[in-house]
Amino acid sequence: QVQLVESGGGLVQAGGSLRLSCAASGSIFGFAAMAWHRQAPGKQRELVAEITRSGGTNYADSVKGRFTISRDAAKNTVYLQMNSLKPEDTAVYYCTARRFAGNPAYYDYEGRGTQVTVSS
């Protein structure tokens, strides 16, 4: 049973930073990619950032230049460093993982989420 456990969310002022962590129950190289998604109230869930097994990264246009996804394979952990946070970044952030590459991407696993709130 794959488990993904997020941590690091919280309340921060606009312009501040947070780092989210996602600890996987097994090797992160067992996944074709790991990602962070987010969902704000009344909005659709959106992909924020993804890191593939080979280390390639993809970002939503809205976070490019502000967020960075990274990983520590020894700790089976993926991170999301969020800088220059804006009120519109407020959402529940979910760590996700997919077993297979391809398009469209289908994420097989998801954590319970962590709340990020950015005050103006």
PDB file of C-alpha atoms in Angstrom:
ATOM      1  CA  GLN A   1       0.000   0.000   0.000  1.00  0.00           C
ATOM      2  CA  VAL A   2       1.548   3.257  -1.129  1.00  0.00           C
ATOM      3  CA  GLN A   3       1.306   6.116   1.310  1.00  0.00           C
ATOM      4  CA  LEU A   4       2.125   9.752   0.678  1.00  0.00           C
ATOM      5  CA  VAL A   5       2.240  12.031   3.703  1.00  0.00           C
ATOM      6  CA  GLU A   6       2.422  15.786   3.300  1.00  0.00           C
ATOM      7  CA  SER A   7       3.687  18.282   5.840  1.00  0.00           C
ATOM      8  CA  GLY A   8       4.786  21.895   5.991  1.00  0.00           C
ATOM      9  CA  GLY A   9       1.613  23.783   5.269  1.00  0.00           C
ATOM     10  CA  GLY A  10       0.465  26.738   7.317  1.00  0.00           C
ATOM     11  CA  LEU A  11      -0.390  30.410   7.393  1.00  0.00           C
ATOM     12  CA  VAL A  12       2.009  32.900   5.852  1.00  0.00           C
ATOM     13  CA  GLN A  13       1.853  36.534   4.787  1.00  0.00           C
ATOM     14  CA  ALA A  14       1.986  37.498   1.143  1.00  0.00           C
ATOM     15  CA  GLY A  15       5.577  37.579  -0.048  1.00  0.00           C
ATOM     16  CA  GLY A  16       6.605  34.884   2.395  1.00  0.00           C
ATOM     17  CA  SER A  17       7.855  31.360   1.861  1.00  0.00           C
ATOM     18  CA  LEU A  18       6.915  27.822   2.825  1.00  0.00           C
ATOM     19  CA  ARG A  19       8.411  24.445   2.077  1.00  0.00           C
ATOM     20  CA  LEU A  20       6.128  21.463   1.717  1.00  0.00           C
ATOM     21  CA  SER A  21       7.397  17.924   2.153  1.00  0.00           C
ATOM     22  CA  CYS A  22       5.946  14.654   0.916  1.00  0.00           C
ATOM     23  CA  ALA A  23       7.235  11.442   2.437  1.00  0.00           C
ATOM     24  CA  ALA A  24       6.562   8.297   0.412  1.00  0.00           C
ATOM     25  CA  SER A  25       6.285   4.849   1.971  1.00  0.00           C
ATOM     26  CA  GLY A  26       8.637   3.386  -0.638  1.00  0.00           C
ATOM     27  CA  SER A  27      11.230   4.419  -3.158  1.00  0.00           C
ATOM     28  CA  ILE A  28      10.199   7.490  -5.104  1.00  0.00           C
ATOM     29  CA  PHE A  29      11.946   6.000  -8.142  1.00  0.00           C
ATOM     30  CA  GLY A  30       9.148   3.453  -8.213  1.00  0.00           C
ATOM     31  CA  PHE A  31       7.005   6.177  -9.742  1.00  0.00           C
ATOM     32  CA  ALA A  32       7.205   7.612 -13.234  1.00  0.00           C
ATOM     33  CA  ALA A  33       6.649  11.007 -11.670  1.00  0.00           C
ATOM     34  CA  MET A  34       5.645  12.731  -8.468  1.00  0.00           C
ATOM     35  CA  ALA A  35       3.789  15.976  -8.322  1.00  0.00           C
ATOM     36  CA  TRP A  36       2.034  18.587  -6.261  1.00  0.00           C
ATOM     37  CA  HIS A  37      -1.529  19.477  -7.056  1.00  0.00           C
ATOM     38  CA  ARG A  38      -3.662  22.089  -5.321  1.00  0.00           C
ATOM     39  CA  GLN A  39      -7.315  22.859  -4.942  1.00  0.00           C
ATOM     40  CA  ALA A  40      -8.775  26.127  -3.760  1.00  0.00           C
ATOM     41  CA  PRO A  41     -12.392  26.437  -2.582  1.00  0.00           C
ATOM     42  CA  GLY A  42     -14.756  26.537  -5.542  1.00  0.00           C
ATOM     43  CA  LYS A  43     -11.984  25.879  -8.035  1.00  0.00           C
ATOM     44  CA  GLN A  44     -10.805  22.869  -9.974  1.00  0.00           C
ATOM     45  CA  ARG A  45      -7.782  20.947  -8.852  1.00  0.00           C
ATOM     46  CA  GLU A  46      -4.696  21.976 -10.770  1.00  0.00           C
ATOM     47  CA  LEU A  47      -1.211  20.636 -11.290  1.00  0.00           C
ATOM     48  CA  VAL A  48       1.332  22.894  -9.626  1.00  0.00           C
ATOM     49  CA  ALA A  49       4.616  21.107 -10.266  1.00  0.00           C
ATOM     50  CA  GLU A  50       5.872  17.694 -11.313  1.00  0.00           C
ATOM     51  CA  ILE A  51       9.208  15.920 -11.205  1.00  0.00           C
ATOM     52  CA  THR A  52       9.799  12.859 -13.343  1.00  0.00           C
ATOM     53  CA  ARG A  53      11.906   9.814 -12.574  1.00  0.00           C
ATOM     54  CA  SER A  54      14.679  11.232 -14.769  1.00  0.00           C
ATOM     55  CA  GLY A  55      14.590  14.537 -12.908  1.00  0.00           C
ATOM     56  CA  GLY A  56      12.708  16.632 -15.426  1.00  0.00           C
ATOM     57  CA  THR A  57      10.378  19.234 -13.978  1.00  0.00           C
ATOM     58  CA  ASN A  58       7.197  20.946 -15.101  1.00  0.00           C
ATOM     59  CA  TYR A  59       5.404  23.894 -13.533  1.00  0.00           C
ATOM     60  CA  ALA A  60       2.107  25.646 -13.867  1.00  0.00           C
ATOM     61  CA  ASP A  61       2.558  29.050 -15.483  1.00  0.00           C
ATOM     62  CA  SER A  62       1.171  30.713 -12.365  1.00  0.00           C
ATOM     63  CA  VAL A  63       4.044  29.442 -10.188  1.00  0.00           C
ATOM     64  CA  LYS A  64       7.013  29.494 -12.568  1.00  0.00           C
ATOM     65  CA  GLY A  65       9.921  31.379 -11.076  1.00  0.00           C
ATOM     66  CA  ARG A  66       8.419  31.218  -7.572  1.00  0.00           C
ATOM     67  CA  PHE A  67       8.045  27.506  -6.781  1.00  0.00           C
ATOM     68  CA  THR A  68      10.644  24.763  -7.035  1.00  0.00           C
ATOM     69  CA  ILE A  69      10.033  21.029  -6.846  1.00  0.00           C
ATOM     70  CA  SER A  70      12.896  18.817  -5.729  1.00  0.00           C
ATOM     71  CA  ARG A  71      13.533  15.415  -4.211  1.00  0.00           C
ATOM     72  CA  ASP A  72      15.766  13.523  -1.819  1.00  0.00           C
ATOM     73  CA  ALA A  73      15.815   9.910  -2.925  1.00  0.00           C
ATOM     74  CA  ALA A  74      17.622   8.777   0.201  1.00  0.00           C
ATOM     75  CA  LYS A  75      14.704  10.049   2.279  1.00  0.00           C
ATOM     76  CA  ASN A  76      11.998   9.047  -0.221  1.00  0.00           C
ATOM     77  CA  THR A  77      10.801  12.628  -0.005  1.00  0.00           C
ATOM     78  CA  VAL A  78       9.701  15.244  -2.504  1.00  0.00           C
ATOM     79  CA  TYR A  79       9.641  18.931  -1.666  1.00  0.00           C
ATOM     80  CA  LEU A  80       7.901  22.026  -2.910  1.00  0.00           C
ATOM     81  CA  GLN A  81       9.688  25.255  -2.075  1.00  0.00           C
ATOM     82  CA  MET A  82       7.243  28.119  -2.408  1.00  0.00           C
ATOM     83  CA  ASN A  83       8.575  31.673  -2.467  1.00  0.00           C
ATOM     84  CA  SER A  84       6.931  35.040  -3.073  1.00  0.00           C
ATOM     85  CA  LEU A  85       3.610  33.583  -2.032  1.00  0.00           C
ATOM     86  CA  LYS A  86       0.423  35.313  -3.101  1.00  0.00           C
ATOM     87  CA  PRO A  87      -3.101  35.153  -1.642  1.00  0.00           C
ATOM     88  CA  GLU A  88      -4.173  33.275  -4.772  1.00  0.00           C
ATOM     89  CA  ASP A  89      -1.806  30.446  -3.793  1.00  0.00           C
ATOM     90  CA  THR A  90      -4.141  29.658  -0.910  1.00  0.00           C
ATOM     91  CA  ALA A  91      -5.331  26.070  -1.332  1.00  0.00           C
ATOM     92  CA  VAL A  92      -5.036  22.538  -0.087  1.00  0.00           C
ATOM     93  CA  TYR A  93      -1.867  21.086  -1.563  1.00  0.00           C
ATOM     94  CA  TYR A  94      -1.763  17.388  -2.390  1.00  0.00           C
ATOM     95  CA  CYS A  95       1.229  15.208  -3.046  1.00  0.00           C
ATOM     96  CA  THR A  96       0.532  12.831  -5.911  1.00  0.00           C
ATOM     97  CA  ALA A  97       2.348  10.106  -7.799  1.00  0.00           C
ATOM     98  CA  ARG A  98       1.843   8.198 -11.009  1.00  0.00           C
ATOM     99  CA  ARG A  99       3.133   4.791 -11.946  1.00  0.00           C
ATOM    100  CA  PHE A 100       3.261   5.346 -15.672  1.00  0.00           C
ATOM    101  CA  ALA A 101       4.482   8.011 -18.026  1.00  0.00           C
ATOM    102  CA  GLY A 102       2.279   9.232 -20.829  1.00  0.00           C
ATOM    103  CA  ASN A 103      -0.280  11.817 -21.703  1.00  0.00           C
ATOM    104  CA  PRO A 104      -2.748  12.510 -20.342  1.00  0.00           C
ATOM    105  CA  ALA A 105      -1.141  11.991 -16.980  1.00  0.00           C
ATOM    106  CA  TYR A 106      -3.049   9.864 -14.508  1.00  0.00           C
ATOM    107  CA  TYR A 107      -2.033  10.074 -10.892  1.00  0.00           C
ATOM    108  CA  ASP A 108      -2.561   6.791  -9.081  1.00  0.00           C
ATOM    109  CA  TYR A 109      -1.775   7.913  -5.557  1.00  0.00           C
ATOM    110  CA  GLU A 110      -2.539  10.948  -3.453  1.00  0.00           C
ATOM    111  CA  GLY A 111      -1.869  12.118   0.074  1.00  0.00           C
ATOM    112  CA  ARG A 112      -4.422  13.686   2.387  1.00  0.00           C
ATOM    113  CA  GLY A 113      -3.283  17.196   1.658  1.00  0.00           C
ATOM    114  CA  THR A 114      -1.915  20.112   3.621  1.00  0.00           C
ATOM    115  CA  GLN A 115      -3.500  23.545   3.892  1.00  0.00           C
ATOM    116  CA  VAL A 116      -1.587  26.583   2.706  1.00  0.00           C
ATOM    117  CA  THR A 117      -3.107  29.960   3.521  1.00  0.00           C
ATOM    118  CA  VAL A 118      -1.548  33.200   2.306  1.00  0.00           C
ATOM    119  CA  SER A 119      -2.835  36.367   3.913  1.00  0.00           C
ATOM    120  CA  SER A 120      -2.748  39.732   2.158  1.00  0.00           C
TER     121      SER A 120
END
